[in-house]
């Protein structure tokens, strides 16, 4: 049994195709500039300065879902990047060294990645993005700019926001030199307003999963989040989410479930396993279990964006993300998710090469179970390196976990 197909996938494919073709065109046209940006980096500043924005993490997720990643990681290992570190980084650099890209498989007229004119990271998610982008900056001999963000933040204070906002403003002068475009506050406000609308629409899409039965699964979310990641700040992303939201609301009105006869509702904590999305989607569907929500898909909700206070509101939005926060905050966040999405249990994915998006290593599952009374299961795997996971072992654990829910 499969999950119900989303009709809007057709529009999604077109939106993503247009995005990658625009980037390819910009890369070949001297008058257009391409910026590479980390996934929760300052994309709005870049767009306001007329850059076409490319996100290496999205490319690396494509390497994972096309199952190219595992064979490419050793090429990055061979030049000194450990097999223990982020397999987005190692798969992506490996693909570059091997001169392959899944983009050419999906879009045969695109031969290579769009060459960067500048790379911009934000360490809010991890330090790995800085190292990853530094390698490419050296390779392409282009500037590397970045924002350093404190990690494990509890309460967000004015000093935190000032620290980040000043760094964001500090990027502008150097970016103007690369883009040969003057900074325009009104343009930034316009982009930020579109980005905020995208965030609001994406949140509404994800929130439809609070309905019983849910019209949406986490596995759908990992695919349909594409525009929120790579096109936030553009009208195209917003137009797409209006179509998707209408379809999901139609499902709710008609009582249509993503998983027929939904019996249990789970929450996914941690990175997706890109090379096994279909496998796990089918496994849960066969058990009549809907994985309704995840921290991962929620990470592209930036509710603090405010065009009337651009830099401080961007600083706040990019600082208040789950991945940046203390365990105490994360546990209270998961409690809210449990209540809102009416969760029966949690799957923690311990992703071998991403400690930053793995929350099962310091007692959180045990604390959540004893304090919130939510049963959970930790499965070992990885976002991109399929050598780190055992499907048989995970399947046995998941089936036993569902039996445990049946008995409770
Ligand atoms: S958050 Fe994890 S997966 Fe993402 S770039 Fe950082 S180390 Fe890699």
mmCIF file of C-alpha atoms and ligand atoms in Angstrom:
data_model
loop_
_atom_site.group_PDB
_atom_site.id
_atom_site.type_symbol
_atom_site.label_atom_id
_atom_site.label_comp_id
_atom_site.label_asym_id
_atom_site.label_seq_id
_atom_site.Cartn_x
_atom_site.Cartn_y
_atom_site.Cartn_z
ATOM 1 C CA UNK A 1 0.000 0.000 0.000
ATOM 2 C CA UNK A 2 1.343 3.456 -0.914
ATOM 3 C CA UNK A 3 0.551 6.879 0.420
ATOM 4 C CA UNK A 4 -1.933 8.859 -1.619
ATOM 5 C CA UNK A 5 -0.327 10.817 -4.447
ATOM 6 C CA UNK A 6 -0.421 14.606 -4.378
ATOM 7 C CA UNK A 7 -1.736 16.092 -7.653
ATOM 8 C CA UNK A 8 0.289 19.294 -7.192
ATOM 9 C CA UNK A 9 3.500 17.272 -7.731
ATOM 10 C CA UNK A 10 3.151 18.147 -11.417
ATOM 11 C CA UNK A 11 3.334 21.881 -10.650
ATOM 12 C CA UNK A 12 6.154 21.236 -8.173
ATOM 13 C CA UNK A 13 8.243 19.529 -10.864
ATOM 14 C CA UNK A 14 7.739 22.511 -13.168
ATOM 15 C CA UNK A 15 8.686 25.024 -10.442
ATOM 16 C CA UNK A 16 11.879 23.118 -9.621
ATOM 17 C CA UNK A 17 12.744 22.675 -13.311
ATOM 18 C CA UNK A 18 12.348 26.426 -13.939
ATOM 19 C CA UNK A 19 14.497 27.167 -10.877
ATOM 20 C CA UNK A 20 17.398 24.991 -11.992
ATOM 21 C CA UNK A 21 17.179 26.196 -15.604
ATOM 22 C CA UNK A 22 17.258 29.830 -14.467
ATOM 23 C CA UNK A 23 20.375 29.065 -12.427
ATOM 24 C CA UNK A 24 21.981 27.279 -15.359
ATOM 25 C CA UNK A 25 21.229 30.253 -17.590
ATOM 26 C CA UNK A 26 22.614 32.720 -15.023
ATOM 27 C CA UNK A 27 25.774 30.677 -14.685
ATOM 28 C CA UNK A 28 26.428 31.009 -18.421
ATOM 29 C CA UNK A 29 25.539 34.690 -18.625
ATOM 30 C CA UNK A 30 28.171 37.222 -17.526
ATOM 31 C CA UNK A 31 25.555 39.808 -16.564
ATOM 32 C CA UNK A 32 23.926 37.562 -13.984
ATOM 33 C CA UNK A 33 25.495 36.558 -10.684
ATOM 34 C CA UNK A 34 25.107 33.321 -8.759
ATOM 35 C CA UNK A 35 25.429 33.067 -4.970
ATOM 36 C CA UNK A 36 25.703 29.748 -3.173
ATOM 37 C CA UNK A 37 23.910 29.866 0.156
ATOM 38 C CA UNK A 38 23.541 27.496 3.108
ATOM 39 C CA UNK A 39 19.973 26.232 3.463
ATOM 40 C CA UNK A 40 19.096 28.452 6.414
ATOM 41 C CA UNK A 41 21.408 31.226 5.304
ATOM 42 C CA UNK A 42 20.546 34.842 4.410
ATOM 43 C CA UNK A 43 18.889 34.071 1.060
ATOM 44 C CA UNK A 44 16.709 37.197 1.308
ATOM 45 C CA UNK A 45 19.722 39.540 1.308
ATOM 46 C CA UNK A 46 21.132 37.733 -1.720
ATOM 47 C CA UNK A 47 17.859 37.870 -3.662
ATOM 48 C CA UNK A 48 17.451 41.573 -2.890
ATOM 49 C CA UNK A 49 20.835 42.132 -4.559
ATOM 50 C CA UNK A 50 19.631 40.282 -7.697
ATOM 51 C CA UNK A 51 21.692 37.127 -7.169
ATOM 52 C CA UNK A 52 20.340 33.816 -8.409
ATOM 53 C CA UNK A 53 20.644 31.652 -5.313
ATOM 54 C CA UNK A 54 21.824 28.035 -5.340
ATOM 55 C CA UNK A 55 21.734 25.773 -2.260
ATOM 56 C CA UNK A 56 24.379 22.995 -2.149
ATOM 57 C CA UNK A 57 22.404 21.128 0.545
ATOM 58 C CA UNK A 58 19.488 20.717 -1.847
ATOM 59 C CA UNK A 59 21.899 19.307 -4.420
ATOM 60 C CA UNK A 60 23.343 16.941 -1.862
ATOM 61 C CA UNK A 61 19.883 15.737 -0.853
ATOM 62 C CA UNK A 62 19.358 14.964 -4.557
ATOM 63 C CA UNK A 63 22.603 12.965 -4.491
ATOM 64 C CA UNK A 64 21.114 11.027 -1.584
ATOM 65 C CA UNK A 65 17.669 10.453 -3.039
ATOM 66 C CA UNK A 66 19.120 9.425 -6.416
ATOM 67 C CA UNK A 67 21.363 6.992 -4.475
ATOM 68 C CA UNK A 68 24.509 8.423 -6.012
ATOM 69 C CA UNK A 69 25.901 9.696 -2.689
ATOM 70 C CA UNK A 70 27.404 6.553 -1.137
ATOM 71 C CA UNK A 71 29.670 5.851 -4.120
ATOM 72 C CA UNK A 72 30.841 9.475 -4.260
ATOM 73 C CA UNK A 73 31.757 9.970 -0.599
ATOM 74 C CA UNK A 74 35.108 8.127 -0.921
ATOM 75 C CA UNK A 75 36.367 10.733 -3.440
ATOM 76 C CA UNK A 76 36.067 13.418 -0.754
ATOM 77 C CA UNK A 77 37.581 11.047 1.823
ATOM 78 C CA UNK A 78 40.584 10.660 -0.472
ATOM 79 C CA UNK A 79 41.357 14.401 -0.272
ATOM 80 C CA UNK A 80 41.126 14.494 3.508
ATOM 81 C CA UNK A 81 37.439 14.846 4.406
ATOM 82 C CA UNK A 82 36.694 12.117 6.932
ATOM 83 C CA UNK A 83 33.968 9.497 6.384
ATOM 84 C CA UNK A 84 32.782 10.494 9.881
ATOM 85 C CA UNK A 85 31.785 14.048 8.887
ATOM 86 C CA UNK A 86 28.659 15.381 7.174
ATOM 87 C CA UNK A 87 27.758 13.163 4.230
ATOM 88 C CA UNK A 88 26.132 16.138 2.479
ATOM 89 C CA UNK A 89 29.581 17.706 2.374
ATOM 90 C CA UNK A 90 31.457 14.551 1.380
ATOM 91 C CA UNK A 91 28.901 13.416 -1.229
ATOM 92 C CA UNK A 92 28.749 16.890 -2.773
ATOM 93 C CA UNK A 93 32.510 17.420 -2.980
ATOM 94 C CA UNK A 94 32.851 13.822 -4.205
ATOM 95 C CA UNK A 95 30.340 14.524 -6.985
ATOM 96 C CA UNK A 96 32.229 17.660 -7.980
ATOM 97 C CA UNK A 97 35.544 15.765 -8.090
ATOM 98 C CA UNK A 98 33.954 13.004 -10.162
ATOM 99 C CA UNK A 99 32.233 15.627 -12.370
ATOM 100 C CA UNK A 100 28.760 14.178 -11.954
ATOM 101 C CA UNK A 101 25.468 15.692 -10.821
ATOM 102 C CA UNK A 102 21.936 14.321 -10.453
ATOM 103 C CA UNK A 103 20.779 17.567 -12.139
ATOM 104 C CA UNK A 104 21.914 16.128 -15.506
ATOM 105 C CA UNK A 105 19.849 13.009 -14.900
ATOM 106 C CA UNK A 106 16.698 14.999 -14.147
ATOM 107 C CA UNK A 107 17.388 17.770 -16.682
ATOM 108 C CA UNK A 108 19.538 16.370 -19.530
ATOM 109 C CA UNK A 109 20.227 19.876 -20.902
ATOM 110 C CA UNK A 110 21.991 20.899 -17.658
ATOM 111 C CA UNK A 111 25.558 19.651 -17.677
ATOM 112 C CA UNK A 112 26.988 21.004 -14.457
ATOM 113 C CA UNK A 113 26.403 22.984 -11.285
ATOM 114 C CA UNK A 114 25.930 26.759 -11.617
ATOM 115 C CA UNK A 115 29.348 28.305 -10.996
ATOM 116 C CA UNK A 116 29.349 30.559 -7.931
ATOM 117 C CA UNK A 117 30.369 34.231 -7.917
ATOM 118 C CA UNK A 118 30.252 34.232 -4.115
ATOM 119 C CA UNK A 119 29.472 31.730 -1.326
ATOM 120 C CA UNK A 120 27.579 32.738 1.807
ATOM 121 C CA UNK A 121 27.042 30.518 4.841
ATOM 122 C CA UNK A 122 25.465 30.773 8.256
ATOM 123 C CA UNK A 123 26.805 28.502 11.001
ATOM 124 C CA UNK A 124 23.399 28.497 12.718
ATOM 125 C CA UNK A 125 23.005 24.876 11.598
ATOM 126 C CA UNK A 126 26.621 23.676 11.928
ATOM 127 C CA UNK A 127 30.261 24.576 11.263
ATOM 128 C CA UNK A 128 30.375 22.049 8.428
ATOM 129 C CA UNK A 129 28.771 24.480 5.982
ATOM 130 C CA UNK A 130 31.688 26.847 6.541
ATOM 131 C CA UNK A 131 34.262 24.151 5.741
ATOM 132 C CA UNK A 132 32.230 22.885 2.810
ATOM 133 C CA UNK A 133 31.871 26.346 1.255
ATOM 134 C CA UNK A 134 35.512 27.215 1.984
ATOM 135 C CA UNK A 135 36.589 24.285 -0.174
ATOM 136 C CA UNK A 136 34.532 25.569 -3.113
ATOM 137 C CA UNK A 137 35.633 29.191 -2.576
ATOM 138 C CA UNK A 138 39.205 28.006 -2.978
ATOM 139 C CA UNK A 139 38.310 25.837 -5.954
ATOM 140 C CA UNK A 140 36.473 28.627 -7.833
ATOM 141 C CA UNK A 141 38.641 31.471 -6.480
ATOM 142 C CA UNK A 142 35.604 33.508 -5.405
ATOM 143 C CA UNK A 143 34.833 35.280 -2.104
ATOM 144 C CA UNK A 144 33.557 33.380 0.930
ATOM 145 C CA UNK A 145 31.341 35.338 3.318
ATOM 146 C CA UNK A 146 29.540 34.134 6.391
ATOM 147 C CA UNK A 147 27.648 34.637 9.602
ATOM 148 C CA UNK A 148 28.797 33.021 12.844
ATOM 149 C CA UNK A 149 25.925 32.095 15.102
ATOM 150 C CA UNK A 150 26.073 30.930 18.719
ATOM 151 C CA UNK A 151 24.720 27.397 19.240
ATOM 152 C CA UNK A 152 22.617 25.698 21.939
ATOM 153 C CA UNK A 153 20.823 28.982 22.576
ATOM 154 C CA UNK A 154 18.155 28.954 25.290
ATOM 155 C CA UNK A 155 16.312 32.240 25.568
ATOM 156 C CA UNK A 156 17.033 34.574 22.649
ATOM 157 C CA UNK A 157 18.145 37.975 23.908
ATOM 158 C CA UNK A 158 18.559 41.392 22.293
ATOM 159 C CA UNK A 159 22.336 40.934 22.398
ATOM 160 C CA UNK A 160 22.051 37.713 20.390
ATOM 161 C CA UNK A 161 19.904 39.484 17.792
ATOM 162 C CA UNK A 162 22.213 42.502 17.590
ATOM 163 C CA UNK A 163 25.241 40.218 17.156
ATOM 164 C CA UNK A 164 23.669 38.453 14.147
ATOM 165 C CA UNK A 165 21.939 41.516 12.643
ATOM 166 C CA UNK A 166 25.262 43.423 12.569
ATOM 167 C CA UNK A 167 26.943 40.539 10.781
ATOM 168 C CA UNK A 168 24.101 40.425 8.242
ATOM 169 C CA UNK A 169 24.363 44.157 7.539
ATOM 170 C CA UNK A 170 28.113 43.740 7.316
ATOM 171 C CA UNK A 171 27.715 41.368 4.357
ATOM 172 C CA UNK A 172 26.002 43.938 2.190
ATOM 173 C CA UNK A 173 28.997 46.002 1.083
ATOM 174 C CA UNK A 174 30.975 42.986 -0.101
ATOM 175 C CA UNK A 175 27.937 41.507 -1.805
ATOM 176 C CA UNK A 176 27.296 44.783 -3.640
ATOM 177 C CA UNK A 177 30.823 44.573 -5.082
ATOM 178 C CA UNK A 178 30.207 41.065 -6.416
ATOM 179 C CA UNK A 179 26.693 41.676 -7.713
ATOM 180 C CA UNK A 180 27.490 45.164 -9.049
ATOM 181 C CA UNK A 181 24.045 46.116 -7.730
ATOM 182 C CA UNK A 182 23.363 48.791 -5.147
ATOM 183 C CA UNK A 183 21.664 47.752 -1.931
ATOM 184 C CA UNK A 184 18.040 48.910 -1.909
ATOM 185 C CA UNK A 185 16.114 48.775 1.349
ATOM 186 C CA UNK A 186 12.766 48.668 -0.447
ATOM 187 C CA UNK A 187 13.868 45.694 -2.508
ATOM 188 C CA UNK A 188 14.966 43.864 0.639
ATOM 189 C CA UNK A 189 11.595 44.621 2.264
ATOM 190 C CA UNK A 190 9.808 43.277 -0.804
ATOM 191 C CA UNK A 191 11.823 40.027 -0.796
ATOM 192 C CA UNK A 192 11.401 39.625 2.949
ATOM 193 C CA UNK A 193 7.659 40.119 2.685
ATOM 194 C CA UNK A 194 7.484 37.390 -0.005
ATOM 195 C CA UNK A 195 9.669 35.144 2.147
ATOM 196 C CA UNK A 196 7.405 35.679 5.156
ATOM 197 C CA UNK A 197 4.383 34.808 3.026
ATOM 198 C CA UNK A 198 6.168 31.650 1.856
ATOM 199 C CA UNK A 199 6.901 30.727 5.457
ATOM 200 C CA UNK A 200 3.263 31.294 6.478
ATOM 201 C CA UNK A 201 1.968 29.219 3.568
ATOM 202 C CA UNK A 202 4.449 26.406 4.245
ATOM 203 C CA UNK A 203 3.390 26.371 7.895
ATOM 204 C CA UNK A 204 -0.267 26.125 6.870
ATOM 205 C CA UNK A 205 0.629 23.211 4.566
ATOM 206 C CA UNK A 206 2.413 21.363 7.378
ATOM 207 C CA UNK A 207 -0.315 22.196 9.893
ATOM 208 C CA UNK A 208 -2.940 20.420 7.793
ATOM 209 C CA UNK A 209 -1.375 17.223 9.179
ATOM 210 C CA UNK A 210 -2.964 18.020 12.567
ATOM 211 C CA UNK A 211 -6.229 16.840 11.054
ATOM 212 C CA UNK A 212 -7.303 13.244 11.784
ATOM 213 C CA UNK A 213 -6.789 11.527 9.412
ATOM 214 C CA UNK A 214 -3.835 13.497 8.150
ATOM 215 C CA UNK A 215 -3.907 14.565 4.487
ATOM 216 C CA UNK A 216 -0.091 14.764 4.449
ATOM 217 C CA UNK A 217 2.912 12.696 5.545
ATOM 218 C CA UNK A 218 6.456 13.625 6.505
ATOM 219 C CA UNK A 219 7.587 11.880 3.312
ATOM 220 C CA UNK A 220 5.440 14.228 1.204
ATOM 221 C CA UNK A 221 6.865 17.126 3.205
ATOM 222 C CA UNK A 222 10.469 16.226 2.332
ATOM 223 C CA UNK A 223 9.601 16.521 -1.374
ATOM 224 C CA UNK A 224 7.231 19.491 -1.301
ATOM 225 C CA UNK A 225 9.532 21.575 0.911
ATOM 226 C CA UNK A 226 11.699 22.242 -2.190
ATOM 227 C CA UNK A 227 10.329 25.722 -3.001
ATOM 228 C CA UNK A 228 10.453 26.815 0.676
ATOM 229 C CA UNK A 229 14.164 25.942 0.697
ATOM 230 C CA UNK A 230 15.338 27.183 -2.694
ATOM 231 C CA UNK A 231 12.745 29.778 -3.763
ATOM 232 C CA UNK A 232 11.661 31.563 -0.588
ATOM 233 C CA UNK A 233 11.512 35.265 -1.304
ATOM 234 C CA UNK A 234 9.971 34.723 -4.759
ATOM 235 C CA UNK A 235 6.339 34.833 -5.881
ATOM 236 C CA UNK A 236 6.735 31.454 -7.600
ATOM 237 C CA UNK A 237 7.159 29.639 -4.287
ATOM 238 C CA UNK A 238 4.064 31.314 -2.847
ATOM 239 C CA UNK A 239 1.943 30.555 -5.906
ATOM 240 C CA UNK A 240 2.951 26.910 -5.621
ATOM 241 C CA UNK A 241 2.049 26.626 -1.934
ATOM 242 C CA UNK A 242 -1.381 28.135 -2.581
ATOM 243 C CA UNK A 243 -2.054 25.275 -5.029
ATOM 244 C CA UNK A 244 -0.741 22.634 -2.618
ATOM 245 C CA UNK A 245 -2.653 24.062 0.338
ATOM 246 C CA UNK A 246 -5.926 24.095 -1.627
ATOM 247 C CA UNK A 247 -5.446 20.412 -2.475
ATOM 248 C CA UNK A 248 -4.742 19.452 1.139
ATOM 249 C CA UNK A 249 -7.741 21.435 2.397
ATOM 250 C CA UNK A 250 -9.861 19.678 -0.215
ATOM 251 C CA UNK A 251 -8.637 16.360 1.200
ATOM 252 C CA UNK A 252 -9.639 17.451 4.698
ATOM 253 C CA UNK A 253 -13.100 18.538 3.528
ATOM 254 C CA UNK A 254 -13.613 15.197 1.793
ATOM 255 C CA UNK A 255 -12.116 13.129 4.621
ATOM 256 C CA UNK A 256 -9.318 11.876 2.348
ATOM 257 C CA UNK A 257 -6.317 10.459 4.229
ATOM 258 C CA UNK A 258 -2.716 10.337 3.049
ATOM 259 C CA UNK A 259 -2.553 6.849 4.603
ATOM 260 C CA UNK A 260 -5.741 4.866 4.297
ATOM 261 C CA UNK A 261 -7.151 3.675 7.637
ATOM 262 C CA UNK A 262 -4.579 5.693 9.621
ATOM 263 C CA UNK A 263 -4.109 3.889 12.953
ATOM 264 C CA UNK A 264 -1.152 5.673 14.563
ATOM 265 C CA UNK A 265 0.472 9.067 14.170
ATOM 266 C CA UNK A 266 4.216 9.467 14.552
ATOM 267 C CA UNK A 267 6.677 12.366 14.662
ATOM 268 C CA UNK A 268 10.045 12.142 12.860
ATOM 269 C CA UNK A 269 12.913 13.796 14.726
ATOM 270 C CA UNK A 270 16.145 14.248 12.777
ATOM 271 C CA UNK A 271 17.329 14.169 9.188
ATOM 272 C CA UNK A 272 15.489 12.277 6.450
ATOM 273 C CA UNK A 273 17.184 9.149 5.090
ATOM 274 C CA UNK A 274 17.226 10.434 1.532
ATOM 275 C CA UNK A 275 18.140 7.180 -0.204
ATOM 276 C CA UNK A 276 15.349 5.289 1.571
ATOM 277 C CA UNK A 277 12.398 7.694 1.586
ATOM 278 C CA UNK A 278 10.299 5.342 -0.499
ATOM 279 C CA UNK A 279 11.280 2.284 1.528
ATOM 280 C CA UNK A 280 10.272 3.862 4.852
ATOM 281 C CA UNK A 281 7.192 5.549 3.405
ATOM 282 C CA UNK A 282 5.947 2.155 2.173
ATOM 283 C CA UNK A 283 6.889 0.404 5.415
ATOM 284 C CA UNK A 284 4.884 2.859 7.552
ATOM 285 C CA UNK A 285 1.988 2.851 5.081
ATOM 286 C CA UNK A 286 1.867 -0.970 5.201
ATOM 287 C CA UNK A 287 1.508 -0.702 8.997
ATOM 288 C CA UNK A 288 -1.229 1.964 8.548
ATOM 289 C CA UNK A 289 0.960 4.422 10.354
ATOM 290 C CA UNK A 290 1.185 8.059 9.265
ATOM 291 C CA UNK A 291 4.369 9.942 10.061
ATOM 292 C CA UNK A 292 2.512 13.244 10.259
ATOM 293 C CA UNK A 293 5.154 15.789 11.175
ATOM 294 C CA UNK A 294 8.861 16.408 11.675
ATOM 295 C CA UNK A 295 11.295 18.908 13.049
ATOM 296 C CA UNK A 296 13.097 18.835 9.710
ATOM 297 C CA UNK A 297 10.248 20.099 7.506
ATOM 298 C CA UNK A 298 9.327 22.687 10.145
ATOM 299 C CA UNK A 299 12.816 24.167 9.884
ATOM 300 C CA UNK A 300 11.800 26.364 6.945
ATOM 301 C CA UNK A 301 9.203 28.262 8.962
ATOM 302 C CA UNK A 302 10.535 31.756 9.707
ATOM 303 C CA UNK A 303 7.706 33.400 11.603
ATOM 304 C CA UNK A 304 9.843 36.298 12.867
ATOM 305 C CA UNK A 305 10.436 37.820 9.400
ATOM 306 C CA UNK A 306 9.177 41.404 9.455
ATOM 307 C CA UNK A 307 9.751 43.715 6.489
ATOM 308 C CA UNK A 308 9.506 46.735 8.830
ATOM 309 C CA UNK A 309 12.614 45.634 10.713
ATOM 310 C CA UNK A 310 14.512 43.612 8.113
ATOM 311 C CA UNK A 311 17.924 42.870 9.637
ATOM 312 C CA UNK A 312 16.827 42.327 13.240
ATOM 313 C CA UNK A 313 13.869 40.217 12.224
ATOM 314 C CA UNK A 314 16.027 38.092 9.900
ATOM 315 C CA UNK A 315 18.554 37.703 12.704
ATOM 316 C CA UNK A 316 15.801 36.530 15.063
ATOM 317 C CA UNK A 317 14.218 34.172 12.524
ATOM 318 C CA UNK A 318 17.498 32.482 11.640
ATOM 319 C CA UNK A 319 18.487 32.271 15.308
ATOM 320 C CA UNK A 320 15.310 30.817 16.715
ATOM 321 C CA UNK A 321 15.483 27.661 14.591
ATOM 322 C CA UNK A 322 15.230 24.352 16.447
ATOM 323 C CA UNK A 323 18.737 23.225 15.417
ATOM 324 C CA UNK A 324 20.339 26.270 17.073
ATOM 325 C CA UNK A 325 18.645 25.792 20.433
ATOM 326 C CA UNK A 326 19.282 24.233 23.830
ATOM 327 C CA UNK A 327 17.963 20.764 24.715
ATOM 328 C CA UNK A 328 15.549 22.365 27.158
ATOM 329 C CA UNK A 329 14.015 24.452 24.383
ATOM 330 C CA UNK A 330 13.963 21.462 22.017
ATOM 331 C CA UNK A 331 12.101 19.327 24.537
ATOM 332 C CA UNK A 332 9.473 22.018 25.103
ATOM 333 C CA UNK A 333 9.137 22.373 21.301
ATOM 334 C CA UNK A 334 8.573 18.630 20.894
ATOM 335 C CA UNK A 335 5.948 18.769 23.636
ATOM 336 C CA UNK A 336 4.068 21.420 21.607
ATOM 337 C CA UNK A 337 4.363 19.300 18.460
ATOM 338 C CA UNK A 338 3.064 16.257 20.353
ATOM 339 C CA UNK A 339 -0.012 18.194 21.461
ATOM 340 C CA UNK A 340 -0.676 19.971 18.167
ATOM 341 C CA UNK A 341 -0.253 16.966 15.863
ATOM 342 C CA UNK A 342 -1.728 14.456 18.364
ATOM 343 C CA UNK A 343 1.306 12.212 18.244
ATOM 344 C CA UNK A 344 1.323 8.596 19.462
ATOM 345 C CA UNK A 345 5.090 8.154 19.274
ATOM 346 C CA UNK A 346 8.375 9.606 18.053
ATOM 347 C CA UNK A 347 11.040 8.176 15.740
ATOM 348 C CA UNK A 348 14.481 9.626 16.496
ATOM 349 C CA UNK A 349 16.819 9.209 13.542
ATOM 350 C CA UNK A 350 20.415 9.025 14.767
ATOM 351 C CA UNK A 351 22.166 10.206 11.601
ATOM 352 C CA UNK A 352 25.738 8.959 11.860
ATOM 353 C CA UNK A 353 27.369 11.912 10.103
ATOM 354 C CA UNK A 354 25.155 14.747 11.382
ATOM 355 C CA UNK A 355 25.466 15.250 15.131
ATOM 356 C CA UNK A 356 23.778 18.655 14.800
ATOM 357 C CA UNK A 357 20.482 17.270 13.591
ATOM 358 C CA UNK A 358 20.613 14.207 15.851
ATOM 359 C CA UNK A 359 19.017 14.636 19.248
ATOM 360 C CA UNK A 360 19.086 11.105 20.618
ATOM 361 C CA UNK A 361 22.662 11.022 21.954
ATOM 362 C CA UNK A 362 22.311 12.871 25.258
ATOM 363 C CA UNK A 363 19.287 11.292 26.892
ATOM 364 C CA UNK A 364 16.530 13.281 25.174
ATOM 365 C CA UNK A 365 14.420 10.243 24.105
ATOM 366 C CA UNK A 366 14.485 8.921 27.688
ATOM 367 C CA UNK A 367 13.617 12.335 29.158
ATOM 368 C CA UNK A 368 10.768 12.801 26.698
ATOM 369 C CA UNK A 369 9.397 9.352 27.445
ATOM 370 C CA UNK A 370 9.511 9.824 31.208
ATOM 371 C CA UNK A 371 8.312 13.459 31.285
ATOM 372 C CA UNK A 372 5.832 13.512 28.399
ATOM 373 C CA UNK A 373 4.921 9.835 28.407
ATOM 374 C CA UNK A 374 5.495 9.647 24.636
ATOM 375 C CA UNK A 375 7.005 6.329 23.540
ATOM 376 C CA UNK A 376 9.854 6.623 21.095
ATOM 377 C CA UNK A 377 12.271 4.622 19.019
ATOM 378 C CA UNK A 378 15.820 5.454 17.956
ATOM 379 C CA UNK A 379 16.877 4.150 14.561
ATOM 380 C CA UNK A 380 20.471 4.320 13.372
ATOM 381 C CA UNK A 381 21.130 5.534 9.881
ATOM 382 C CA UNK A 382 22.360 8.492 7.908
ATOM 383 C CA UNK A 383 21.088 11.216 5.606
ATOM 384 C CA UNK A 384 23.237 10.194 2.629
ATOM 385 C CA UNK A 385 25.657 7.382 3.495
ATOM 386 C CA UNK A 386 23.607 4.218 3.121
ATOM 387 C CA UNK A 387 26.470 2.132 4.545
ATOM 388 C CA UNK A 388 25.444 3.479 7.970
ATOM 389 C CA UNK A 389 22.019 1.890 7.988
ATOM 390 C CA UNK A 390 20.539 -1.559 8.122
ATOM 391 C CA UNK A 391 17.065 -1.672 6.607
ATOM 392 C CA UNK A 392 16.371 -5.084 8.141
ATOM 393 C CA UNK A 393 17.295 -3.978 11.635
ATOM 394 C CA UNK A 394 15.308 -0.730 11.352
ATOM 395 C CA UNK A 395 12.292 -2.547 9.918
ATOM 396 C CA UNK A 396 12.306 -5.060 12.789
ATOM 397 C CA UNK A 397 12.591 -2.234 15.332
ATOM 398 C CA UNK A 398 9.799 -0.214 13.710
ATOM 399 C CA UNK A 399 7.458 -3.216 13.555
ATOM 400 C CA UNK A 400 8.183 -4.029 17.216
ATOM 401 C CA UNK A 401 7.578 -0.367 18.132
ATOM 402 C CA UNK A 402 4.149 -0.393 16.457
ATOM 403 C CA UNK A 403 3.286 -3.644 18.288
ATOM 404 C CA UNK A 404 4.257 -1.869 21.509
ATOM 405 C CA UNK A 405 1.831 0.979 20.612
ATOM 406 C CA UNK A 406 -0.901 -1.597 19.963
ATOM 407 C CA UNK A 407 -0.388 -3.106 23.399
ATOM 408 C CA UNK A 408 -0.322 0.170 25.314
HETATM 409 S S1 LIG B 1 23.262 20.250 9.575
HETATM 410 FE FE1 LIG B 1 24.139 18.204 9.401
HETATM 411 S S2 LIG B 1 23.586 17.497 7.354
HETATM 412 FE FE2 LIG B 1 23.257 19.708 7.392
HETATM 413 S S3 LIG B 1 25.175 20.547 6.565
HETATM 414 FE FE3 LIG B 1 25.349 20.506 8.818
HETATM 415 S S4 LIG B 1 26.351 18.539 9.339
HETATM 416 FE FE4 LIG B 1 25.600 18.453 7.210
#
